[in-house]
Coordinates of C-alpha atoms and ligand atoms in Angstrom, one line a residue:
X116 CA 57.2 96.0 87.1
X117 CA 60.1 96.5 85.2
X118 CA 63.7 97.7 86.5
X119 CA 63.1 101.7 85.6
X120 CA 59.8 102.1 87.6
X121 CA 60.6 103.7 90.3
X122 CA 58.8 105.4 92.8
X123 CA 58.4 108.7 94.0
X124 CA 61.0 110.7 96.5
X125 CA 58.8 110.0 100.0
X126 CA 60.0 107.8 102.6
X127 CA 56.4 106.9 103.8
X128 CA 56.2 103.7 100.8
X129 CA 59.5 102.5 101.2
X130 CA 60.1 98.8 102.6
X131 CA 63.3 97.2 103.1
X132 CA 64.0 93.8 104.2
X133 CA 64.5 92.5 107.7
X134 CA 67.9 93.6 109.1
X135 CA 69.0 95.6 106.6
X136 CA 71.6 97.7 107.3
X137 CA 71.4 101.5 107.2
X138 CA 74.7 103.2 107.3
X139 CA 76.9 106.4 106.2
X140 CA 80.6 106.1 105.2
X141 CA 83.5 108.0 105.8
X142 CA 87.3 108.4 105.0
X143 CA 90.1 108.8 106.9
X144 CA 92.0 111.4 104.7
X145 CA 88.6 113.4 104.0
X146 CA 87.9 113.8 107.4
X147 CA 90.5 113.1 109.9
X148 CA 93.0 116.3 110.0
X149 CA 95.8 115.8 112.3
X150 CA 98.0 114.7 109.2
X151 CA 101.2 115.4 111.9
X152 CA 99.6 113.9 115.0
X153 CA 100.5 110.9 117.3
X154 CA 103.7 109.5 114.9
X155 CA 101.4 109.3 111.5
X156 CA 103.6 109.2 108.6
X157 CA 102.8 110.8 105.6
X158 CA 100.8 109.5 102.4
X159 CA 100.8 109.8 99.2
X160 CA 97.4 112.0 99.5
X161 CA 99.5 114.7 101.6
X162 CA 102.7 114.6 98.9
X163 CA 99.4 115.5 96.2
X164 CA 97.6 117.8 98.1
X165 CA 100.4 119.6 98.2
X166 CA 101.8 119.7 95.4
X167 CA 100.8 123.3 93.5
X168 CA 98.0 122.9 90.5
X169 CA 96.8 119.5 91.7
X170 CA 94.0 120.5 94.2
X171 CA 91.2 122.7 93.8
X172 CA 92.7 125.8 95.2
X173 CA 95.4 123.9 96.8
X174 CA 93.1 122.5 99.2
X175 CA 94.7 119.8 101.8
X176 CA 93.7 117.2 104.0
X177 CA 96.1 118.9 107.0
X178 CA 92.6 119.9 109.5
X179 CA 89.9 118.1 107.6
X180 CA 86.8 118.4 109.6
X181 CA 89.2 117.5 112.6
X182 CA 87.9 114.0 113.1
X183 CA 90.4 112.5 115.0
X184 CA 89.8 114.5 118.2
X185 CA 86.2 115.4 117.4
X186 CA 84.9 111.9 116.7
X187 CA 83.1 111.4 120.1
X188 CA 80.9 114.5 118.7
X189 CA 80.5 112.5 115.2
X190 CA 79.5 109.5 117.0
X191 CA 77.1 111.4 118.9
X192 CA 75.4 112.8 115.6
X193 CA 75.4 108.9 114.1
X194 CA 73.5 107.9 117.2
X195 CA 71.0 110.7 116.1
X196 CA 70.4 109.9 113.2
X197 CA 69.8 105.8 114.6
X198 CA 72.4 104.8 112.0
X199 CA 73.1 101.6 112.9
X200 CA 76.7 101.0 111.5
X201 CA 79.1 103.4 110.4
X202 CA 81.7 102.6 107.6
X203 CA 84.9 104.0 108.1
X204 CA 88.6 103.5 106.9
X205 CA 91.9 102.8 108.9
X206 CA 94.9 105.5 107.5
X207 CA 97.8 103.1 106.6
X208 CA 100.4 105.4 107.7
X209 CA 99.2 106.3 111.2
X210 CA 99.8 102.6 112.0
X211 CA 102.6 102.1 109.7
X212 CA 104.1 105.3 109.2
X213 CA 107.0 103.5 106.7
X214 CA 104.4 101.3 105.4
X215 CA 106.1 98.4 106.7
X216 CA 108.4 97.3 109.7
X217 CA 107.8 99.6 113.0
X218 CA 104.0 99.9 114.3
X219 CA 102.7 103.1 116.0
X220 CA 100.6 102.0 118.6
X221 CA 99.4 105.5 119.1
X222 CA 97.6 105.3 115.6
X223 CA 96.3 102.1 116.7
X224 CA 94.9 103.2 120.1
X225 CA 93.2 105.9 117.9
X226 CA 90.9 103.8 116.0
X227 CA 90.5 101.6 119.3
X228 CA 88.9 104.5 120.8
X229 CA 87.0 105.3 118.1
X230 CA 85.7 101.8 117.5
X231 CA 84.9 101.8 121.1
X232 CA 82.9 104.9 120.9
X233 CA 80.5 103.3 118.4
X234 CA 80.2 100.5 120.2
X235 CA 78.9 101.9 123.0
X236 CA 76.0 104.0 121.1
X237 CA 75.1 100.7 119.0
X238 CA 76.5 101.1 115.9
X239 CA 78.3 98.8 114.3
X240 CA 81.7 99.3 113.1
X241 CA 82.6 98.3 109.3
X242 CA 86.5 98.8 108.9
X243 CA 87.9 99.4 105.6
X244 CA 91.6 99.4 105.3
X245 CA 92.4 100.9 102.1
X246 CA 91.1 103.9 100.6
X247 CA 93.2 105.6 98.8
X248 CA 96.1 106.5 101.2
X249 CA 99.6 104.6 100.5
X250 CA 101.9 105.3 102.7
X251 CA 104.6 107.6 100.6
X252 CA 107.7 105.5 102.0
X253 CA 105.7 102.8 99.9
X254 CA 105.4 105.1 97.0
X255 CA 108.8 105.9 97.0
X256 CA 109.8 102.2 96.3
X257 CA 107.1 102.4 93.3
X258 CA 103.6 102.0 95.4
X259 CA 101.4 99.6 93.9
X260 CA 103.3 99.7 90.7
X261 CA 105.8 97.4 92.7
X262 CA 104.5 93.9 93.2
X263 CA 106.0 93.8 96.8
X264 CA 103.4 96.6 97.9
X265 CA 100.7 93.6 97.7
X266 CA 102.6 91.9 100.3
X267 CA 103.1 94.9 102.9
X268 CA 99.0 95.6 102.3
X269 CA 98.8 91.9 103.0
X270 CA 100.8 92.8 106.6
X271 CA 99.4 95.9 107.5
X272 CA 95.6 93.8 107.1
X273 CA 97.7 91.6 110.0
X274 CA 98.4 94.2 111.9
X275 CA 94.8 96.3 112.0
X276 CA 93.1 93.1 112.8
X277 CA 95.2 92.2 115.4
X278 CA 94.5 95.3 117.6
X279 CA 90.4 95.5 116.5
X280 CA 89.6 92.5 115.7
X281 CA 88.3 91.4 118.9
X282 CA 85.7 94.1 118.2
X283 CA 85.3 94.9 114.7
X284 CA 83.2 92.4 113.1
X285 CA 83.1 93.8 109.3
X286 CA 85.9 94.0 107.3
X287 CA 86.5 95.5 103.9
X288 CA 90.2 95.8 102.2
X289 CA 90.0 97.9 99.4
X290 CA 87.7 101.2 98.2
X291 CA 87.6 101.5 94.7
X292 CA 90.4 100.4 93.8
X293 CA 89.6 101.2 89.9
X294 CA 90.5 105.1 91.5
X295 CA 93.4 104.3 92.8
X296 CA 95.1 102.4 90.0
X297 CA 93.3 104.1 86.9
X298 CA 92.4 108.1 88.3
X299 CA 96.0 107.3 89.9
X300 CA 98.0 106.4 87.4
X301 CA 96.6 106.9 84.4
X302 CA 94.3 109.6 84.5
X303 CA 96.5 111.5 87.1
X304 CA 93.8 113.3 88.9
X305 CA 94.5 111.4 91.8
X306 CA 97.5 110.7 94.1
X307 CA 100.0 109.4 93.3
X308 CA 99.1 111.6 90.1
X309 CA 101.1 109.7 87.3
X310 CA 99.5 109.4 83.7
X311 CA 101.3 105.6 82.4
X312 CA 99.3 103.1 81.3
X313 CA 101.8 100.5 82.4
X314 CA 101.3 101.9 85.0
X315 CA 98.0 101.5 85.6
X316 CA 97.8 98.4 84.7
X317 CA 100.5 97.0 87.4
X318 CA 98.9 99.3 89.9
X319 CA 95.4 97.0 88.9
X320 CA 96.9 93.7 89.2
X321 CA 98.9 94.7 92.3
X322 CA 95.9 95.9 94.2
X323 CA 93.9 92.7 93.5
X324 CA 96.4 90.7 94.8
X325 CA 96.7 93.0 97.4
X326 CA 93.3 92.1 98.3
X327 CA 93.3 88.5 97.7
X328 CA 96.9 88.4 100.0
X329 CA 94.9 90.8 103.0
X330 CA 91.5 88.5 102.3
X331 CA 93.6 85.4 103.0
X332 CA 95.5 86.5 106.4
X333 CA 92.3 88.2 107.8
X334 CA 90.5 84.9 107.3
X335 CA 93.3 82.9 109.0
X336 CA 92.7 85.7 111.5
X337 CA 89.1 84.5 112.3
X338 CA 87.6 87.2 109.8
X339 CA 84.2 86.0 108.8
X340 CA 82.5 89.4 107.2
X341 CA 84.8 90.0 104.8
X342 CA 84.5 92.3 101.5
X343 CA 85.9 94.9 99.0
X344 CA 84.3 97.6 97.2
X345 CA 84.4 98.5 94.1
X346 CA 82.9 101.4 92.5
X347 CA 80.5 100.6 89.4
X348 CA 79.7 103.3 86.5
X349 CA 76.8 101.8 83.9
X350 CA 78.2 103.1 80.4
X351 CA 75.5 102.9 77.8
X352 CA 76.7 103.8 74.0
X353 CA 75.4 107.0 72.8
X354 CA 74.4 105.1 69.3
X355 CA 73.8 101.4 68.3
X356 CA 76.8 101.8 65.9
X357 CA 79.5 99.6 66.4
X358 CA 82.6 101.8 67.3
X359 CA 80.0 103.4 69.7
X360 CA 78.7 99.8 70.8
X361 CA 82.7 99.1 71.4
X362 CA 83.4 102.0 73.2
X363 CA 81.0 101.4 75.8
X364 CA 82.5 97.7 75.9
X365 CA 85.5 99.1 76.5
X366 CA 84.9 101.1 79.2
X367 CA 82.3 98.7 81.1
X368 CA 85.4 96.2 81.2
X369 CA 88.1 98.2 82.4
X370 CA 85.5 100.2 85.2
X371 CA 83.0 97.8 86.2
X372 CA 84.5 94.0 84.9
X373 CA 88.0 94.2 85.4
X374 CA 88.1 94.5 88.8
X375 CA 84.8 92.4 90.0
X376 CA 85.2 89.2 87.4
X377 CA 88.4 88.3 88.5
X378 CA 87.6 88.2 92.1
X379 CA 84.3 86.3 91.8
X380 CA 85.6 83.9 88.3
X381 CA 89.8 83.8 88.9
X382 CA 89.8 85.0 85.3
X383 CA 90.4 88.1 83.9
X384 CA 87.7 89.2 81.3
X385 CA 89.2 88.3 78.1
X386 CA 88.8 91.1 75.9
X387 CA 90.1 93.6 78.9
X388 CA 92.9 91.4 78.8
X389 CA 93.3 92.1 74.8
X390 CA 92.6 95.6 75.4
X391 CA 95.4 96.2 78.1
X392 CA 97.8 93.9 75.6
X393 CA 97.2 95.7 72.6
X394 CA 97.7 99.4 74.7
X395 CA 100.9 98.1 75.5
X396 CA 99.7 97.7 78.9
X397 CA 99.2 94.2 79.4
X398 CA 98.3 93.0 83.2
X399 CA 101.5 91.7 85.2
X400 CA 100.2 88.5 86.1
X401 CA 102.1 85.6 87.8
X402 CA 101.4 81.5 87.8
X403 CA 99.1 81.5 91.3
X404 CA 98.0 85.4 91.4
X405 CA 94.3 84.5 90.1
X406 CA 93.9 81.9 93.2
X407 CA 94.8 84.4 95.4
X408 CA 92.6 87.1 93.9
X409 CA 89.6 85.1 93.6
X410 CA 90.0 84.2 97.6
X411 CA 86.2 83.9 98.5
X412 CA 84.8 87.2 99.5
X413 CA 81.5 87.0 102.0
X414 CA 79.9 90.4 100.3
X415 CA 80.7 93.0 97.7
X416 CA 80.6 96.5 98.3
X417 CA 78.9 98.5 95.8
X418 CA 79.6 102.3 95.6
X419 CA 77.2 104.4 92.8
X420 CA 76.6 107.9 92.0
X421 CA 75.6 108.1 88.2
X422 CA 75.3 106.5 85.2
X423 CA 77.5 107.6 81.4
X424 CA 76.7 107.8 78.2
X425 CA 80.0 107.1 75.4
X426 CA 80.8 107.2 72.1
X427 CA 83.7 106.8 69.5
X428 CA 85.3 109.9 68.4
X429 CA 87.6 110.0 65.1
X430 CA 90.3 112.1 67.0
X431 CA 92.0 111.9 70.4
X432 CA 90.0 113.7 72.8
X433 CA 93.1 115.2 74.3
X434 CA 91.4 114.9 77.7
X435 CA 92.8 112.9 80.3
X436 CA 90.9 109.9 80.6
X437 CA 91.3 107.1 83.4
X438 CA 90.9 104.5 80.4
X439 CA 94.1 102.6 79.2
X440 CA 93.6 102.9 75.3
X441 CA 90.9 105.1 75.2
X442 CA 91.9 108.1 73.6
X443 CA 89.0 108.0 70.9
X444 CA 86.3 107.6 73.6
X445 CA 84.2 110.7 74.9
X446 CA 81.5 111.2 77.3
X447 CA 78.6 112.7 76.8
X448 CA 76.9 115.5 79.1
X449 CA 74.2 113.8 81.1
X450 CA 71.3 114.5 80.0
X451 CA 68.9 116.4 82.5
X452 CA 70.1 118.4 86.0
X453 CA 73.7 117.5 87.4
X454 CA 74.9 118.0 91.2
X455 CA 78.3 120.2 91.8
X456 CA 80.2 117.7 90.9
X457 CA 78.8 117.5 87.6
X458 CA 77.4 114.4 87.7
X459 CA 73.9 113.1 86.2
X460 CA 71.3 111.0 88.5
X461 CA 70.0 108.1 87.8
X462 CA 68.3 106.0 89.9
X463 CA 67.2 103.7 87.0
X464 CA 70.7 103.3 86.5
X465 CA 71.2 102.2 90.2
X466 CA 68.4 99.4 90.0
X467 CA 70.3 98.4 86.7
X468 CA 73.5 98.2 88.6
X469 CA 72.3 96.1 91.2
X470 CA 70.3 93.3 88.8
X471 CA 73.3 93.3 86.6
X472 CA 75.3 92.4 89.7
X473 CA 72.9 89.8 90.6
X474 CA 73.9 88.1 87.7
X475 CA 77.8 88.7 87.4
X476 CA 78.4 88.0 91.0
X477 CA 75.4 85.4 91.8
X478 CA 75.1 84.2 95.8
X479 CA 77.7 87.4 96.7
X480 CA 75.5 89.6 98.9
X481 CA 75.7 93.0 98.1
X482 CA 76.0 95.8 100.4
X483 CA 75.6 100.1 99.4
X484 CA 79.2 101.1 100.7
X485 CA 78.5 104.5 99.2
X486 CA 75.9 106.7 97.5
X487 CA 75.6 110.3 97.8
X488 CA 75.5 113.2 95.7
X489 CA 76.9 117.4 96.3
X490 CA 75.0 120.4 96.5
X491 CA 76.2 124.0 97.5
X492 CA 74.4 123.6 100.9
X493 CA 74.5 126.9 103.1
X494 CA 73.7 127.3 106.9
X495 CA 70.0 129.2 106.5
X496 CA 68.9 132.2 108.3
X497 CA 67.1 129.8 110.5
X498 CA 69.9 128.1 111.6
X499 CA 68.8 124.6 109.5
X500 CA 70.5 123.2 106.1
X501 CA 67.8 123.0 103.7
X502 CA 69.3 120.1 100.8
X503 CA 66.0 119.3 99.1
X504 CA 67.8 117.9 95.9
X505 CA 70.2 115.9 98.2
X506 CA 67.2 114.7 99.9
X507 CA 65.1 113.7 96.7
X508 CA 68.3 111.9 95.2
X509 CA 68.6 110.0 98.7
X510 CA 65.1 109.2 98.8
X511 CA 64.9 107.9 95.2
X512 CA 68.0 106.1 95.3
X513 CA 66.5 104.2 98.4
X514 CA 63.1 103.4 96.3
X515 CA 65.3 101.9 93.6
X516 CA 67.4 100.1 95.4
X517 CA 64.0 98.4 96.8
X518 CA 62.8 97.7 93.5
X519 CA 65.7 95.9 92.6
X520 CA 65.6 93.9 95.8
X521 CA 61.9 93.0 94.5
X522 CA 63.4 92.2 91.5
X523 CA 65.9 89.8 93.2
X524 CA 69.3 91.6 94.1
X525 CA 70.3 90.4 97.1
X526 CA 71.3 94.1 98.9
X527 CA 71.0 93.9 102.6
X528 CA 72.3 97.2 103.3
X529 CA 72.8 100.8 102.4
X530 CA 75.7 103.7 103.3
X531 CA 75.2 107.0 102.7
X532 CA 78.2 109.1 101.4
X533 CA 78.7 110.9 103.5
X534 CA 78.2 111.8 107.0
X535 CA 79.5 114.9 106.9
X536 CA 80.7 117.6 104.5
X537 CA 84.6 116.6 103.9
X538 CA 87.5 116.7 101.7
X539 CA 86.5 115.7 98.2
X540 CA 90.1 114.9 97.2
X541 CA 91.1 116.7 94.3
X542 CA 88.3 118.9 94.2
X543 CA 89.0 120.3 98.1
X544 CA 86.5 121.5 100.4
X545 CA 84.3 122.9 97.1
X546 CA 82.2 119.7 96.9
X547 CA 79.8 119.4 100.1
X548 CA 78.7 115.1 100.2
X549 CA 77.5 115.1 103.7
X550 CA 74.2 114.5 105.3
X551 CA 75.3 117.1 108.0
X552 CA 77.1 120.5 106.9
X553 CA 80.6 121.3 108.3
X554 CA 81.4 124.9 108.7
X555 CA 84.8 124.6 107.5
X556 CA 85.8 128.2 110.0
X557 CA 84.3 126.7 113.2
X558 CA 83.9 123.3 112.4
X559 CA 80.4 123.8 114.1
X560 CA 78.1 120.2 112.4
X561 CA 74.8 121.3 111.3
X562 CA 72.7 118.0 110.6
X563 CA 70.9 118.9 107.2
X564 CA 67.3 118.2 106.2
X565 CA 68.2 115.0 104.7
X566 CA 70.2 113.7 107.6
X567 CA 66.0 114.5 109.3
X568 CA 64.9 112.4 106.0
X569 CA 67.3 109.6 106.4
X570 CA 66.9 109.5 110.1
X571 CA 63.1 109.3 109.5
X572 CA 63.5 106.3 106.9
X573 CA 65.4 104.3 109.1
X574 CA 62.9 104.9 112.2
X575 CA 59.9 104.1 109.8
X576 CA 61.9 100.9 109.1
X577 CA 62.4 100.0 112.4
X578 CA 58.4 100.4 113.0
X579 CA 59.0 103.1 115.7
X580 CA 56.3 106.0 114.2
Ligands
LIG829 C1 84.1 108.0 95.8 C2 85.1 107.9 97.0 C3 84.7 108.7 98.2 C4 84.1 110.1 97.8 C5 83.0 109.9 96.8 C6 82.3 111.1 96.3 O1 84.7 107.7 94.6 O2 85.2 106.6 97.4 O3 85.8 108.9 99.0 O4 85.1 110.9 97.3 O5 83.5 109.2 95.6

């Protein structure tokens, strides 16, 4: 069999290994509301949100899908579906709202309870720490542009595990961090919404040593799960010609090498680091930061949604890319039908993904943190969700991912994004990701037909029809 067989959307043939871990994710910002509740300071997510022109009709964060007082109903819905872990992150600022210096235990006590609340239905807890939310009294003193910022993430990670980690056994420190430093800073489609390429190449270094700092103190702490994820994009060159061939090089290093070499090799791929240079970008790094960032991981989360096709243009785009030095570089339209968001689907692309990992990280075990895809779901006349293209992409998704486990990827779980409909960052409440539908009037959680799909996968795994 080779890597792009796979097999048709049912969840009757599928087979996963023994323990594997079936999941859906979350964020705090997408889905928590309560931006001014219980001492939280603000982030640099609520300075951009509201900001005018950088939201999809101005669309905030503030109410979410009111999370943070609704999460025993959430964690009832999890238990429905017989999910059994749940993937969440920890806002920085409702536990530090300065970033640093004075804790709020009230932020703390929050995720307490709602680690609690899992518990107690059997499902386990995975705790991510970062995604995507600096604290904006750390952004004010230049964010992860500022090397100190790697230090206060490094005490923050203290200060979480202290209060959960006598019950939270899975611990992640960064999402995507490729978002945060490139849409961030260079791009600036994302908070805090700059477009430098200095930037964005100080926010990169700053964030892996950020990680490697955090990785360290959680594993004095006792940590033994510990993990990042990154977010991988396949880019394929539209032609075999070599500015198209070196386009797609380009591109692969900065999105899916820059940020996953260094952590597994202490080395920076070298022609990223020529790249960066010759952008006048070049990474900040100090005598010692490579130890730190290559601090031994136990898994690597692995977040996919499509695949892209480049190829070398002989004039500046004039888009804004996320690519330092990439002016010359377009995208190509996916080829076939896209989701609301725009995106292809590729589930040959996934099984890629997963065997090329094998291979770049070898012995790392490799976890799904998220993979999802947006339809415009409506509540029917019946009263049900039906997502039958959400459900086919989550169905073949899942049969790829088990053809590359045949194949030899060691992946021993799976998240969905997302649980429920949320806040899709800059593109607001327009984008629905969720496996159950949030009426964004009533807040009233509708599970959809592929929540029913996924439920049934993970009950046919478990042997119990
Ligand atoms: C990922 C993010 C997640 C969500 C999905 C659609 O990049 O980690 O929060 O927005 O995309």
């Amino acid at each position: 069999m080779t890597s792009t067989d796979v097999r048709p959307a049912t969840a009757a043939g599928l087979q996963f290994p023994t323990g594997f871990v079936f999941g859906a994710a979350t964020a705090a910002y997408q889905i928590e509301g309560a931006v001014d509740v219980d001492g939280r300071g603000p982030s640099i997510w609520d300075t951009f949100s509201h900001t005018p022109g950088k939201t999809f009709a101005g669309h905030t964060g503030d109410v979410a899908v009111e999370h943070y007082t609704r999460y025993p109903e959430d964690v009832a819905l999890m238990g429905e579906l017989g999910l059994s872990a749940y993937r969440f992150s920890v806002a920085w600022s409702r536990v530090l709202p300065e970033g640093a210096g004075r804790i709020e235990q009230r932020g703390l006590d929050f995720y307490r309870r709602l680690v609690d609340e899992l518990l107690s239905a059997g499902i386990d807890p995975w705790l991510t720490l970062y995604h995507w939310d600096l604290p904006q009294a750390l952004q004010d003193r230049g964010g992860w542009t500022d090397r100190d910022t790697a230090a206060r993430f490094a005490d923050y990670a203290a200060v979480v595990h202290g209060a959960l980690g006598d019950r939270v056994a899975h611990w992640s420190t960064l999402n995507e961090p490729m978002c945060s430093a490139l849409l961030g800073h260079m791009a600036g489609q994302h908070a805090p919404g700059h477009r430098d390429p200095v930037e964005a190449s100080r926010a990169t270094h700053h964030l892996l040593l950020g990680h490697g700092l955090a990785t360290r103190v959680l594993r004095d702490a006792g940590a033994d799960h510990l993990g990042i994820t990154l977010n991988f994009t396949p880019m394929s060159p539209a032609t075999g010609s070599p500015a198209d061939v070196d386009a797609a090089r380009r591109l692969d290093g900065q999105q899916n090498r820059m940020f996953l070499v260094p952590i597994v090799t202490g080395e920076y791929p070298a022609d990223v680091v020529r790249d960066l240079a010759a952008a006048g970008a070049p990474l900040p790094v100090e005598d010692g930061d490579l130890d730190v960032i290559s601090t031994p991981v136990d898994w690597l989360g692995v977040n996919y949604y499509f695949r892209s096709t480049v190829r070398a243009v002989a004039e500046p785009t004039g888009k804004a890319t996320a690519f330092i030095g990439a002016e010359r570089i377009d995208d190509i339209d996916p080829a076939g039908p896209t989701t609301t968001m725009g995106w292809g689907i590729s589930p040959e692309g996934f099984t890629d993904l997963m065997l090329r990992l094998r291979d770049l990280a070898p012995g790392l075990p490799l976890f799904i943190t998220e993979n999802g895809s947006a339809w415009p779901d409506e509540v029917g006349d019946d009263g049900a969700v039906h997502d039958p293209e959400r459900t086919d992409y989550l169905l073949r998704h899942l049969a790829a991912m088990t053809t590359a486990i045949e194949q030899g990827a060691d992946v021993r779980g799976y998240f969905a994004w997302s649980l429920l409909d949320n806040y899709e960052w800059a593109r607001g409440y327009a984008q629905r990701f969720g496996l159950v539908h949030v009426d964004y009037g009533t807040q009233r959680r509708t599970p959809k037909d592929s929540a029913r799909a996924y439920a049934d996968v993970i009950r046919r795994h478990r042997g119990s029809v």
